[in-house]
CSV table of C-alpha atoms in Angstrom, one decimal:
chain,number,residue,atom,x,y,z
A,90,MET,CA,0.0,0.0,0.0
A,91,ASN,CA,1.1,3.6,-0.7
A,92,ILE,CA,0.0,6.5,1.6
A,93,SER,CA,-0.1,10.1,0.3
A,94,ILE,CA,-0.8,13.2,2.4
A,95,VAL,CA,-3.0,16.0,1.1
A,96,ARG,CA,-5.3,18.7,2.4
A,97,PRO,CA,-9.0,17.7,2.3
A,98,GLY,CA,-9.8,20.6,0.0
A,99,GLU,CA,-7.3,19.2,-2.6
A,100,LEU,CA,-9.4,16.0,-3.0
A,101,GLY,CA,-11.0,15.8,-6.5
A,102,ASP,CA,-14.5,14.8,-7.2
A,103,SER,CA,-13.7,11.1,-7.8
A,104,GLU,CA,-11.8,11.0,-4.5
A,105,ARG,CA,-14.7,12.6,-2.6
A,106,SER,CA,-17.1,10.1,-4.2
A,107,ARG,CA,-14.9,7.2,-3.2
A,108,TRP,CA,-14.9,8.6,0.4
A,109,ARG,CA,-18.7,8.7,0.4
A,110,ALA,CA,-18.9,5.2,-1.0
A,111,LEU,CA,-16.6,3.7,1.7
A,112,GLN,CA,-18.5,5.5,4.4
A,113,LYS,CA,-21.9,4.3,3.2
A,114,ALA,CA,-20.7,0.7,2.9
A,115,ASP,CA,-19.9,0.4,6.6
A,116,PRO,CA,-22.6,1.1,9.1
A,117,SER,CA,-20.0,1.9,11.8
A,118,LEU,CA,-19.0,4.9,9.8
A,119,ASP,CA,-22.5,6.4,9.6
A,120,ASN,CA,-21.5,9.6,11.4
A,121,PRO,CA,-21.3,13.1,9.9
A,122,PHE,CA,-18.0,13.9,11.7
A,123,LEU,CA,-16.6,11.2,9.4
A,124,SER,CA,-18.0,12.7,6.3
A,125,VAL,CA,-15.8,14.4,3.6
A,126,GLU,CA,-17.9,17.5,3.9
A,127,PHE,CA,-16.9,18.1,7.5
A,128,ALA,CA,-13.2,17.5,6.6
A,129,VAL,CA,-13.3,20.0,3.8
A,130,ALA,CA,-15.0,22.6,6.0
A,131,MET,CA,-12.4,22.1,8.7
A,132,ASP,CA,-9.6,22.5,6.1
A,133,ARG,CA,-11.0,25.9,5.0
A,134,LEU,CA,-10.6,27.2,8.6
A,135,ARG,CA,-7.6,25.4,10.0
A,136,ASP,CA,-4.1,25.2,8.5
A,137,TYR,CA,-3.2,22.0,10.4
A,138,VAL,CA,-5.9,19.7,8.8
A,139,ARG,CA,-4.7,16.9,6.6
A,140,VAL,CA,-5.9,13.6,5.2
A,141,ALA,CA,-3.9,10.4,4.6
A,142,VAL,CA,-5.1,8.8,1.4
A,143,VAL,CA,-4.3,5.0,1.4
A,144,HIS,CA,-3.8,3.6,-2.1
A,145,ASP,CA,-3.9,-0.1,-2.8
A,146,GLY,CA,-2.6,-0.4,-6.3
A,147,ASP,CA,-4.7,1.8,-8.6
A,148,SER,CA,-7.6,2.1,-6.2
A,149,ILE,CA,-8.1,4.1,-3.0
A,150,ALA,CA,-8.5,1.8,0.0
A,151,GLY,CA,-9.1,4.4,2.7
A,152,PHE,CA,-8.9,7.9,4.1
A,153,PHE,CA,-7.6,9.0,7.4
A,154,PRO,CA,-8.4,12.7,8.3
A,155,TYR,CA,-6.4,14.2,11.2
A,156,GLU,CA,-4.8,17.3,12.6
A,157,ARG,CA,-1.0,17.8,12.6
A,158,HIS,CA,0.1,20.2,15.3
A,159,SER,CA,3.6,21.4,16.4
A,160,PHE,CA,6.3,18.8,17.0
A,161,GLY,CA,4.3,16.1,15.1
A,162,ILE,CA,1.5,15.9,17.6
A,163,GLY,CA,-1.5,14.3,15.9
A,164,LYS,CA,-5.1,14.9,17.0
A,165,PRO,CA,-8.5,13.7,15.7
A,166,LEU,CA,-10.1,16.0,13.1
A,167,GLY,CA,-12.1,18.6,15.0
A,168,GLY,CA,-10.6,17.5,18.3
A,169,PHE,CA,-12.8,18.5,21.3
A,170,LEU,CA,-15.6,19.6,19.0
A,171,THR,CA,-16.4,16.1,17.7
A,172,THR,CA,-17.8,12.8,19.0
A,173,CYS,CA,-16.4,10.4,16.5
A,174,HIS,CA,-13.3,9.8,14.4
A,175,GLY,CA,-11.6,7.0,12.6
A,176,LEU,CA,-10.3,5.5,9.4
A,177,ILE,CA,-12.8,5.7,6.5
A,178,SER,CA,-12.2,2.3,4.7
A,179,ALA,CA,-13.6,-1.1,4.2
A,180,PRO,CA,-14.2,-2.8,7.7
A,181,GLU,CA,-11.4,-5.3,7.3
A,182,LEU,CA,-8.7,-3.0,6.2
A,183,LYS,CA,-5.6,-3.0,8.4
A,184,ILE,CA,-2.8,-0.6,7.9
A,185,ASP,CA,0.6,-0.7,9.6
A,186,THR,CA,-0.1,2.0,12.1
A,187,LYS,CA,3.5,3.1,12.6
A,188,ALA,CA,3.8,3.4,8.8
A,189,LEU,CA,0.7,5.6,8.8
A,190,LEU,CA,2.1,7.9,11.4
A,191,ARG,CA,5.4,8.0,9.6
A,192,ALA,CA,3.7,9.0,6.3
A,193,ALA,CA,1.6,11.6,8.2
A,194,LYS,CA,4.8,12.9,9.9
A,195,LEU,CA,3.3,12.3,13.3
A,196,SER,CA,5.1,11.3,16.5
A,197,VAL,CA,1.9,10.5,18.3
A,198,PHE,CA,-1.8,10.2,17.7
A,199,ASP,CA,-4.1,10.4,20.8
A,200,PHE,CA,-7.8,9.5,20.3
A,201,ASP,CA,-10.8,9.3,22.6
A,202,HIS,CA,-13.8,8.8,20.3
A,203,MET,CA,-12.4,6.3,17.7
A,204,VAL,CA,-14.9,4.0,16.0
A,205,ALA,CA,-14.3,0.9,18.2
A,206,GLY,CA,-12.7,-2.2,16.8
A,207,GLN,CA,-11.1,-0.8,13.6
A,208,PRO,CA,-8.3,-3.3,12.8
A,209,THR,CA,-5.7,-0.5,12.3
A,210,PHE,CA,-6.2,0.9,15.8
A,211,ALA,CA,-7.7,-1.9,17.8
A,212,ALA,CA,-4.4,-3.0,19.3
A,213,PHE,CA,-3.9,0.5,20.7
A,214,GLU,CA,-7.3,0.9,22.4
A,215,THR,CA,-7.0,1.4,26.1
A,216,ASP,CA,-10.7,1.7,26.8
A,217,VAL,CA,-14.0,1.3,25.0
A,218,ARG,CA,-17.1,3.3,26.0
A,219,PRO,CA,-20.8,3.2,25.1
A,220,ALA,CA,-22.3,6.1,23.3
A,221,PRO,CA,-26.1,6.1,23.8
A,222,ILE,CA,-28.4,6.5,20.7
A,223,MET,CA,-32.1,7.0,20.1
A,224,ASP,CA,-32.7,4.1,17.7
A,225,LEU,CA,-35.5,5.1,15.4
A,226,THR,CA,-35.3,2.3,12.8
A,227,ALA,CA,-38.6,0.9,13.9
A,228,GLY,CA,-40.2,4.4,14.1
A,229,PHE,CA,-40.9,7.0,16.7
A,230,ASP,CA,-43.7,5.0,18.4
A,231,SER,CA,-41.5,2.1,19.0
A,232,TRP,CA,-38.7,4.3,20.4
A,233,ILE,CA,-41.1,6.2,22.8
A,234,GLU,CA,-42.3,2.9,24.2
A,235,GLN,CA,-38.7,2.0,25.0
A,236,VAL,CA,-38.3,5.4,26.7
A,237,LYS,CA,-41.4,4.7,28.8
A,238,ALA,CA,-40.0,1.3,29.8
A,239,ASN,CA,-36.7,2.9,30.7
A,240,SER,CA,-38.3,5.4,33.1
A,241,PRO,CA,-42.1,5.8,33.1
A,242,LYS,CA,-41.9,8.4,35.8
A,243,ASN,CA,-39.5,10.6,33.9
A,244,LEU,CA,-41.6,10.4,30.7
A,245,LYS,CA,-44.8,11.2,32.5
A,246,THR,CA,-43.2,14.2,34.2
A,247,VAL,CA,-41.8,15.6,30.9
A,248,ARG,CA,-45.1,15.1,29.1
A,249,TYR,CA,-46.9,17.0,32.0
A,250,LYS,CA,-44.4,19.9,31.7
A,251,GLU,CA,-44.8,19.9,27.9
A,252,ARG,CA,-48.6,20.4,28.2
A,253,LYS,CA,-48.1,23.0,30.9
A,254,LEU,CA,-45.6,24.9,28.8
A,255,GLY,CA,-48.1,25.1,25.9
A,256,ARG,CA,-51.0,26.0,28.2
A,257,GLU,CA,-49.2,28.8,30.1
A,258,GLN,CA,-46.9,30.2,27.4
A,259,GLY,CA,-48.6,29.5,24.1
A,260,GLN,CA,-49.2,26.7,21.7
A,261,LEU,CA,-46.1,24.7,21.0
A,262,ARG,CA,-44.6,24.6,17.6
A,263,PHE,CA,-41.5,22.6,16.4
A,264,GLU,CA,-39.4,23.7,13.5
A,265,TYR,CA,-37.2,21.1,12.0
A,266,ALA,CA,-34.2,22.0,9.7
A,267,SER,CA,-34.6,25.7,10.0
A,268,PRO,CA,-32.6,27.7,7.4
A,269,ASP,CA,-32.8,30.9,9.3
A,270,PRO,CA,-29.4,32.3,10.5
A,271,ALA,CA,-31.2,34.5,13.1
A,272,VAL,CA,-32.6,31.3,14.8
A,273,LEU,CA,-29.1,29.9,14.8
A,274,ARG,CA,-27.8,33.0,16.5
A,275,THR,CA,-30.4,32.7,19.2
A,276,LEU,CA,-29.3,29.2,19.9
A,277,LEU,CA,-25.6,30.1,20.0
A,278,ASN,CA,-26.3,32.9,22.4
A,279,TRP,CA,-28.1,30.6,24.7
A,280,LYS,CA,-25.2,28.1,24.5
A,281,SER,CA,-22.6,30.8,25.2
A,282,ASP,CA,-24.6,31.8,28.3
A,283,GLN,CA,-24.7,28.2,29.4
A,284,TYR,CA,-20.9,27.8,29.0
A,285,ARG,CA,-20.3,30.9,31.1
A,286,ARG,CA,-23.0,30.1,33.7
A,287,THR,CA,-21.7,26.6,34.3
A,288,GLY,CA,-18.0,27.6,34.5
A,289,ARG,CA,-17.0,26.2,31.1
A,290,VAL,CA,-14.9,27.9,28.4
A,291,ASP,CA,-17.2,29.5,25.8
A,292,ARG,CA,-16.3,27.8,22.6
A,293,PHE,CA,-18.0,30.4,20.5
A,294,ALA,CA,-15.5,33.0,21.8
A,295,GLN,CA,-13.3,31.5,19.0
A,296,PRO,CA,-14.5,33.1,15.7
A,297,TRP,CA,-13.5,30.1,13.6
A,298,ILE,CA,-15.8,27.8,15.5
A,299,VAL,CA,-18.8,30.1,14.8
A,300,GLU,CA,-17.7,30.2,11.2
A,301,LEU,CA,-17.5,26.4,11.1
A,302,ILE,CA,-21.1,26.2,12.4
A,303,ASP,CA,-22.3,28.7,9.8
A,304,LEU,CA,-20.6,26.6,7.1
A,305,MET,CA,-22.3,23.5,8.4
A,306,HIS,CA,-25.7,25.2,8.7
A,307,ALA,CA,-25.4,26.1,5.0
A,308,GLU,CA,-24.8,22.5,3.9
A,309,ARG,CA,-27.8,20.9,2.2
A,310,SER,CA,-27.4,17.5,0.5
A,311,ASP,CA,-29.0,14.1,0.8
A,312,ASP,CA,-25.8,12.7,2.4
A,313,PHE,CA,-24.8,15.5,4.7
A,314,ALA,CA,-26.4,18.6,6.2
A,315,GLY,CA,-26.6,20.8,9.2
A,316,VAL,CA,-29.9,20.5,11.1
A,317,LEU,CA,-31.2,23.4,13.2
A,318,THR,CA,-34.3,22.7,15.3
A,319,MET,CA,-36.3,25.0,17.5
A,320,LEU,CA,-39.2,24.6,19.9
A,321,TYR,CA,-41.5,27.6,20.2
A,322,ALA,CA,-44.2,28.5,22.7
A,323,GLY,CA,-46.5,30.8,20.7
A,324,ASP,CA,-44.0,32.9,18.8
A,325,VAL,CA,-41.2,32.7,21.4
A,326,PRO,CA,-38.3,30.3,20.9
A,327,VAL,CA,-37.7,28.3,24.1
A,328,ALA,CA,-35.2,25.4,23.2
A,329,GLY,CA,-33.2,24.3,20.3
A,330,HIS,CA,-30.4,22.2,18.9
A,331,PHE,CA,-27.9,22.3,16.1
A,332,GLY,CA,-26.4,19.1,14.9
A,333,LEU,CA,-25.1,17.3,11.8
A,334,ARG,CA,-26.6,14.4,9.9
A,335,THR,CA,-25.8,11.9,7.3
A,336,ALA,CA,-28.6,10.3,5.2
A,337,THR,CA,-29.7,8.3,8.2
A,338,THR,CA,-28.0,9.5,11.5
A,339,LEU,CA,-28.3,12.8,13.3
A,340,VAL,CA,-25.5,13.6,15.8
A,341,GLY,CA,-26.2,15.7,18.9
A,342,TRP,CA,-23.9,18.7,19.0
A,343,PHE,CA,-25.1,22.0,20.5
A,344,PRO,CA,-28.4,21.8,22.5
A,345,ALA,CA,-29.5,24.8,24.6
A,346,TYR,CA,-32.6,26.6,25.9
A,347,ASP,CA,-33.8,29.9,27.3
A,348,THR,CA,-33.4,29.7,31.1
A,349,GLU,CA,-36.5,31.8,31.6
A,350,PHE,CA,-38.4,28.7,30.8
A,351,ALA,CA,-36.3,26.3,32.8
A,352,ARG,CA,-39.1,25.2,35.1
A,353,TYR,CA,-40.7,23.5,32.1
A,354,SER,CA,-37.6,21.4,31.2
A,355,PRO,CA,-37.7,22.7,27.7
A,356,GLY,CA,-34.5,20.9,26.7
A,357,ILE,CA,-36.0,17.5,27.3
A,358,VAL,CA,-39.3,18.5,25.7
A,359,HIS,CA,-37.3,19.6,22.7
A,360,HIS,CA,-35.5,16.3,22.5
A,361,LEU,CA,-38.7,14.3,22.5
A,362,GLN,CA,-40.1,16.4,19.6
A,363,MET,CA,-36.7,16.3,17.8
A,364,ALA,CA,-36.8,12.5,17.8
A,365,GLU,CA,-40.3,12.5,16.4
A,366,HIS,CA,-39.5,14.9,13.6
A,367,ALA,CA,-36.2,13.1,12.8
A,368,ALA,CA,-38.1,9.8,12.4
A,369,LYS,CA,-40.6,11.5,10.1
A,370,ALA,CA,-37.6,12.8,8.1
A,371,GLY,CA,-36.4,9.3,7.6
A,372,LEU,CA,-33.5,9.2,10.0
A,373,HIS,CA,-32.7,6.0,11.7
A,374,ALA,CA,-30.8,7.2,14.8
A,375,VAL,CA,-29.9,10.2,16.9
A,376,ASP,CA,-26.4,9.8,18.4
A,377,MET,CA,-26.2,11.5,21.8
A,378,GLY,CA,-22.5,10.9,22.4
A,379,LYS,CA,-20.7,9.2,25.2
A,380,GLY,CA,-20.7,10.3,28.9
A,381,GLY,CA,-22.4,13.3,30.5
A,382,LYS,CA,-26.0,13.8,31.4
A,383,GLU,CA,-28.3,11.3,33.1
A,384,TYR,CA,-31.2,12.0,30.7
A,385,LYS,CA,-29.3,10.1,28.0
A,386,ASP,CA,-29.8,6.9,30.0
A,387,TRP,CA,-33.6,7.0,29.8
A,388,LEU,CA,-33.8,8.4,26.3
A,389,LYS,CA,-31.5,5.8,24.8
A,390,SER,CA,-32.7,2.7,23.0
A,391,GLY,CA,-29.3,1.4,21.9
A,392,VAL,CA,-25.6,2.1,22.0
A,393,LEU,CA,-22.6,2.5,19.8
A,394,TYR,CA,-19.0,2.1,21.0
A,395,VAL,CA,-16.1,4.4,20.8
A,396,ALA,CA,-12.6,3.8,21.9
A,397,GLU,CA,-9.8,5.7,23.7
A,398,GLY,CA,-6.1,5.1,23.0
A,399,ARG,CA,-2.8,6.3,21.8
A,400,VAL,CA,-0.4,5.4,19.0
A,401,SER,CA,3.2,6.7,19.0
A,402,ARG,CA,6.5,6.3,17.4
A,403,PRO,CA,9.6,6.3,19.6
A,404,SER,CA,10.6,9.9,20.1
A,405,ALA,CA,11.2,12.5,22.9
A,406,THR,CA,8.0,14.3,21.7
A,407,ALA,CA,5.9,11.2,22.2
A,408,ALA,CA,7.3,10.6,25.7
A,409,VAL,CA,6.7,14.2,26.8
A,410,HIS,CA,3.2,14.0,25.3
A,411,TRP,CA,2.4,10.8,27.2
A,412,ILE,CA,3.5,12.4,30.5
A,413,GLY,CA,1.3,15.4,30.0
A,414,ARG,CA,-1.8,13.8,28.6
A,415,THR,CA,-2.4,10.4,30.2
A,416,PRO,CA,-3.3,11.5,33.7
A,417,VAL,CA,-5.8,14.0,32.3
A,418,ASN,CA,-7.5,11.5,30.1
A,419,LYS,CA,-7.8,9.0,32.9
A,420,ALA,CA,-9.2,11.6,35.3
A,421,ARG,CA,-11.8,12.7,32.7
A,422,THR,CA,-12.9,9.1,32.0
A,423,ILE,CA,-13.3,8.4,35.8
A,424,VAL,CA,-15.5,11.5,36.2
A,425,LEU,CA,-17.7,10.9,33.2
A,426,ASP,CA,-18.2,7.2,34.2
A,427,ARG,CA,-19.4,7.9,37.7
A,428,PRO,CA,-22.6,10.0,38.0
A,429,SER,CA,-21.8,11.0,41.6
A,430,LEU,CA,-18.4,12.4,40.6
A,431,TYR,CA,-19.9,14.0,37.5
A,432,LYS,CA,-22.5,15.8,39.6
A,433,VAL,CA,-19.8,17.1,42.0
A,434,ALA,CA,-17.6,18.3,39.1
A,435,ASP,CA,-20.6,19.9,37.4
A,436,ARG,CA,-21.5,21.7,40.7
A,437,VAL,CA,-18.0,23.0,41.1
A,438,LEU,CA,-17.9,24.4,37.6
A,439,LYS,CA,-21.3,26.0,38.0
A,440,GLY,CA,-20.1,27.6,41.2
A,441,PHE,CA,-17.0,28.9,39.5
A,442,GLY,CA,-19.3,30.3,36.7
A,443,ARG,CA,-21.2,32.3,39.3
A,444,VAL,CA,-18.0,33.6,40.9
A,445,ARG,CA,-16.6,34.5,37.6
A,446,THR,CA,-19.7,36.3,36.5
A,447,THR,CA,-19.6,38.3,39.8
A,448,LEU,CA,-15.9,39.1,39.3
A,449,GLN,CA,-16.5,40.2,35.7
A,450,SER,CA,-19.4,42.5,36.7
A,451,ASP,CA,-17.4,44.1,39.5
A,452,SER,CA,-14.2,44.4,37.6
A,453,PRO,CA,-13.0,47.5,35.6
A,454,PRO,CA,-13.5,47.2,31.9
A,455,ASP,CA,-9.9,46.3,31.2
A,456,THR,CA,-9.7,43.6,33.9
A,457,VAL,CA,-9.3,40.0,32.5
A,458,VAL,CA,-10.7,37.2,34.6
A,459,LYS,CA,-8.7,34.1,33.6
A,460,GLU,CA,-10.1,30.6,32.9
A,461,PRO,CA,-8.9,27.9,35.2
A,462,SER,CA,-6.4,25.5,33.6
A,463,GLY,CA,-8.1,22.7,31.8
A,464,ALA,CA,-11.6,24.1,31.9
A,465,ARG,CA,-13.8,22.6,29.1
């Protein structure tokens, strides 16, 4: 096999078609973060985006999108923004991993949401985690019955709040795949407020991330699109979500709601309606991503698996990288896997968010309140 390195934007039409064909042929690759459209958009905004093209004779056997940072540090495409990465190829393809890193000029590649079990990376997996999904292949009614079986009390409470929201605030209306940029701005403003309120770094403070979302929102094709949804009470938006989809799978990305309506649990109400409309649109699954909130446990009707791990070539850079990264990755995994620890961590971050808000409001205009090291 021969491996060439290019930027995603340099791929021709035939290469992009081959990428799509490989992705569609393997159900484990049915994720928009693995789509060529996402790689091309990232390439437009970030200089460090590359793709390794694996040739087997005259044909292309696979594509490996990645980021190449200083000193040959390799990261998954999109890094902390994404919930899935991997090699786009036939399921059985196995590449010499060290040869792949050498061709990509990488000393190390650290992954935490790799498609589990890929032959090229399986030997380097250190942990495999479930990612809950809403399985809609049998339709919305079948899925909601599973939700009811998971937690009848939770479903009853949410449906009660849904009716109360419509009764007290205005008739509910759900908009699926809104093309309106103003609606997207409303959602992003809510999300920025949530990041600050809960003590997390505001991702949208980075202009390139906002530009990426705008590019994704503009995508409209059968195989790939940005999907903006919004729940309204009367004419007032109360909760929404922006995610990406393939022809059959929608991936959760940026959910948020107006805190003025928090007593109605509008985020969960929105998720129930989003699942219903996604099923009507012909989607088979909503991927909620691994770890995090408890609501995923009772909304799920299936799981996918993603892996954590690390591949390296012998070098000083790889050794230093391991020393700096491994304890952080282990600590994050421990917290996400234990609801009691997750609640404590979440509470601490929210407390920090309140303190920071107070400090910023009391500080002179030129005062900078720094983020804590490692805040996400």
